């Protein structure tokens, strides 16, 4: 049962254009969502996150949108750069961090989308 | 160290042998996780340690898999009687308040 799905295995974009990566989830208990980026032979690195109380979070060129009613989130990268070429994973958690210092608990990841940005 | 360290980076083993994979989390991180990524697949949760609480082992695929975390720091993932379907990249991550920090993984190949 794939609770987090990235239905596009790959995406190719021209440098300078917008990249839109999509993610759908089925578990309504998820309330925290994250995007990770992974280069070959490296571990995933955290990009951006959003909690379910928001519908948008922006950090520089990266913006994550959350549509709770549709159980859908997307990552927008604008403008796209060749260095953005990597595998992008969305992930979801049922836990929220608290001030005492905690983790998100286990994350459920999508299958990943390979983004290629052409010069 | 500054990051999550995993060893070995690559491991080739014969079917039926036992293997141990090691993870050194970031100092002070109370949570430690193991995931694996099989070819063409997403990251699959295996096990999660949080402080002194009992670990969440719900992702371990069989009783051939076990993990321990000694002294709230270093963790070892053990796979007994390895099978070819165990071949994957095994990723460890640790966290405290911010998002996970992943290690570079151990690529396990069972031949």
Coordinates of C-alpha atoms in Angstrom, one line a residue:
Chain A
X1 CA 0.0 0.0 0.0
X2 CA 1.8 3.1 -1.3
X3 CA 0.7 5.9 1.0
X4 CA 2.8 8.5 -0.6
X5 CA 3.0 8.5 -4.4
X6 CA 5.1 10.4 -6.9
X7 CA 3.5 9.4 -10.2
X8 CA 6.1 11.0 -12.4
X9 CA 9.3 9.0 -12.4
X10 CA 11.1 11.7 -14.3
X11 CA 10.9 15.3 -15.4
X12 CA 13.0 17.3 -17.9
X13 CA 13.0 21.1 -17.8
X14 CA 15.0 23.8 -19.5
X15 CA 17.3 26.0 -17.4
X16 CA 15.5 29.1 -16.2
X17 CA 12.0 27.6 -16.4
X18 CA 9.9 26.3 -13.6
X19 CA 10.1 22.8 -12.3
X20 CA 6.9 21.4 -10.7
X21 CA 7.2 18.1 -8.9
X22 CA 4.0 16.5 -7.6
X23 CA 3.2 14.2 -4.8
X24 CA -0.1 12.6 -3.6
X25 CA -0.8 10.9 -0.3
X26 CA -3.7 8.8 1.0
X27 CA -3.3 8.8 4.7
X28 CA -5.3 11.6 6.3
X29 CA -3.3 11.3 9.5
X30 CA -0.2 12.8 7.8
X31 CA 0.3 16.3 9.0
X32 CA 3.8 17.2 8.1
X33 CA 5.4 17.0 4.7
X34 CA 8.9 17.3 3.5
X35 CA 10.9 17.3 0.3
X36 CA 14.4 15.8 0.0
X37 CA 16.9 16.0 -2.8
X38 CA 19.3 13.2 -3.6
X39 CA 22.4 13.1 -5.7
X40 CA 24.0 9.7 -6.7
X41 CA 26.0 8.1 -4.0
X42 CA 24.9 10.6 -1.4
X43 CA 22.2 10.5 1.2
X44 CA 19.1 12.6 0.7
X45 CA 19.3 16.2 1.9
X46 CA 16.4 18.2 3.4
X47 CA 15.0 20.9 1.1
X48 CA 11.8 22.3 2.5
X49 CA 8.9 21.3 4.6
X50 CA 5.3 22.3 5.3
X51 CA 2.9 21.5 8.1
X52 CA -0.8 20.9 7.5
X53 CA -1.8 24.2 9.0
X54 CA -0.3 26.0 6.0
X55 CA -0.9 25.8 2.3
X56 CA 2.4 27.3 1.2
X57 CA 5.9 27.6 2.3
X58 CA 8.7 29.4 0.4
X59 CA 12.4 29.3 0.7
X60 CA 14.4 31.1 -2.0
X61 CA 13.8 29.3 -5.3
X62 CA 11.8 26.5 -3.6
X63 CA 8.1 26.7 -2.8
X64 CA 6.0 23.9 -1.5
X65 CA 2.2 24.0 -1.9
X66 CA -0.2 21.8 0.1
X67 CA -3.8 21.0 -0.9
X68 CA -5.2 19.0 2.0
X69 CA -8.6 18.4 0.5
X70 CA -6.9 16.9 -2.5
X71 CA -4.2 15.2 -0.5
X72 CA -1.7 16.7 -2.9
X73 CA 1.5 18.6 -2.5
X74 CA 3.9 20.1 -5.0
X75 CA 7.4 21.5 -5.1
X76 CA 8.1 24.4 -7.4
X77 CA 11.6 25.3 -8.3
X78 CA 12.0 28.6 -10.1
X79 CA 14.2 29.4 -11.9
X80 CA 15.5 25.9 -12.4
X81 CA 19.3 25.4 -12.6
X82 CA 21.4 22.6 -13.9
X83 CA 22.6 21.9 -10.4
X84 CA 19.1 21.1 -9.4
X85 CA 19.3 17.9 -11.4
X86 CA 18.8 15.1 -8.9
X87 CA 16.2 12.7 -7.5
X88 CA 13.5 14.5 -5.5
X89 CA 11.6 12.6 -2.8
X90 CA 8.5 13.8 -1.0
X91 CA 7.9 12.4 2.5
X92 CA 5.1 12.6 5.0
X93 CA 4.9 12.2 8.8
X94 CA 2.1 11.9 11.3
X95 CA 4.2 13.7 14.0
X96 CA 5.0 17.3 14.5
X97 CA 8.2 18.5 16.1
X98 CA 7.8 20.0 19.5
X99 CA 9.8 22.6 21.4
X100 CA 11.3 19.9 23.6
X101 CA 13.3 18.7 20.7
X102 CA 12.0 15.7 18.9
X103 CA 12.0 14.1 15.5
X104 CA 9.3 13.8 13.0
X105 CA 9.0 10.1 13.7
X106 CA 9.2 7.8 10.8
X107 CA 8.7 9.3 7.4
X108 CA 6.9 7.6 4.6
X109 CA 8.6 8.4 1.3
X110 CA 7.4 8.5 -2.3
X111 CA 9.3 6.7 -5.0
X112 CA 11.1 9.7 -6.2
X113 CA 11.2 11.9 -9.3
X114 CA 14.3 12.3 -11.4
X115 CA 14.6 15.9 -12.3
X116 CA 16.9 16.9 -15.2
X117 CA 17.5 20.5 -15.9
X118 CA 19.0 21.2 -19.3
X119 CA 21.3 24.1 -19.9
Chain B
X1 CA 31.9 14.5 13.3
X2 CA 29.8 17.0 11.5
X3 CA 27.5 14.5 9.7
X4 CA 26.0 11.0 9.9
X5 CA 28.7 8.5 9.2
X6 CA 28.0 5.0 7.8
X7 CA 30.3 2.1 7.3
X8 CA 31.1 0.3 5.2
X9 CA 30.2 2.4 2.1
X10 CA 30.0 -0.8 0.0
X11 CA 29.6 -4.4 1.0
X12 CA 29.4 -7.5 -1.2
X13 CA 28.5 -10.7 0.6
X14 CA 27.6 -14.2 -0.3
X15 CA 24.0 -15.4 0.1
X16 CA 23.5 -16.9 3.5
X17 CA 26.1 -14.9 5.3
X18 CA 25.4 -12.4 8.0
X19 CA 26.3 -8.7 7.7
X20 CA 26.5 -5.8 10.1
X21 CA 26.1 -2.2 9.0
X22 CA 27.2 0.6 11.2
X23 CA 25.8 4.1 11.7
X24 CA 27.4 7.0 13.7
X25 CA 24.7 9.7 14.2
X26 CA 25.3 13.4 14.8
X27 CA 26.3 13.9 18.4
X28 CA 23.3 15.0 20.4
X29 CA 20.7 13.7 18.0
X30 CA 18.2 11.7 20.0
X31 CA 16.5 10.0 17.1
X32 CA 18.0 7.5 14.7
X33 CA 16.4 5.8 11.7
X34 CA 17.3 3.1 9.3
X35 CA 15.8 3.1 5.8
X36 CA 16.6 1.2 2.7
X37 CA 16.3 2.0 -1.0
X38 CA 16.1 -0.9 -3.4
X39 CA 16.8 -0.4 -7.1
X40 CA 14.2 1.9 -8.6
X41 CA 12.2 2.2 -5.3
X42 CA 11.6 4.9 -2.8
X43 CA 13.0 4.9 0.7
X44 CA 11.5 2.1 2.8
X45 CA 11.4 2.6 6.6
X46 CA 13.0 -0.1 8.6
X47 CA 13.4 0.9 12.3
X48 CA 13.4 4.0 14.5
X49 CA 15.1 4.7 17.8
X50 CA 14.0 7.7 19.9
X51 CA 15.9 8.3 23.1
X52 CA 15.4 5.6 25.7
X53 CA 12.0 4.5 24.3
X54 CA 11.4 1.1 22.8
X55 CA 12.4 1.2 19.1
X56 CA 9.7 1.2 16.4
X57 CA 10.6 -2.0 14.5
X58 CA 7.4 -2.0 12.4
X59 CA 9.4 -1.7 9.1
X60 CA 11.7 -4.6 9.5
X61 CA 10.9 -7.0 6.7
X62 CA 11.7 -10.2 8.4
X63 CA 13.1 -11.6 11.6
X64 CA 16.5 -11.9 9.8
X65 CA 16.8 -8.1 10.4
X66 CA 17.6 -6.6 13.7
X67 CA 19.1 -3.4 15.0
X68 CA 20.5 -2.0 18.2
X69 CA 21.6 1.3 19.4
X70 CA 24.2 1.3 22.1
X71 CA 24.5 4.1 24.6
X72 CA 22.0 6.2 22.7
X73 CA 24.6 6.8 19.9
X74 CA 26.0 4.3 17.5
X75 CA 23.6 1.9 15.8
X76 CA 24.2 -1.4 14.1
X77 CA 21.8 -3.0 11.6
X78 CA 22.3 -6.8 11.3
X79 CA 21.0 -8.9 8.5
X80 CA 21.3 -12.7 9.1
X81 CA 21.4 -15.3 6.4
X82 CA 21.3 -12.6 3.7
X83 CA 19.2 -13.1 0.6
X84 CA 19.5 -11.6 -2.9
X85 CA 16.4 -9.5 -2.3
X86 CA 18.3 -7.8 0.6
X87 CA 20.5 -6.0 -1.9
X88 CA 19.8 -2.3 -1.5
X89 CA 21.3 0.9 -0.2
X90 CA 20.8 1.1 3.5
X91 CA 20.5 4.6 4.8
X92 CA 20.8 5.8 8.3
X93 CA 19.5 9.2 9.5
X94 CA 19.5 11.1 12.8
X95 CA 17.5 14.1 13.9
X96 CA 16.8 16.3 16.8
X97 CA 14.7 19.4 16.1
X98 CA 15.3 19.9 12.4
X99 CA 14.7 17.5 9.5
X100 CA 16.6 14.3 9.3
X101 CA 20.3 14.3 8.3
X102 CA 21.1 11.2 6.3
X103 CA 24.3 9.4 5.9
X104 CA 25.6 8.5 2.5
X105 CA 24.5 4.9 2.9
X106 CA 25.9 1.4 2.6
X107 CA 25.4 -0.3 -0.7
X108 CA 24.8 -4.0 0.1
X109 CA 25.1 -6.5 -2.7
X110 CA 24.2 -10.1 -2.0
X111 CA 25.7 -12.5 -4.6

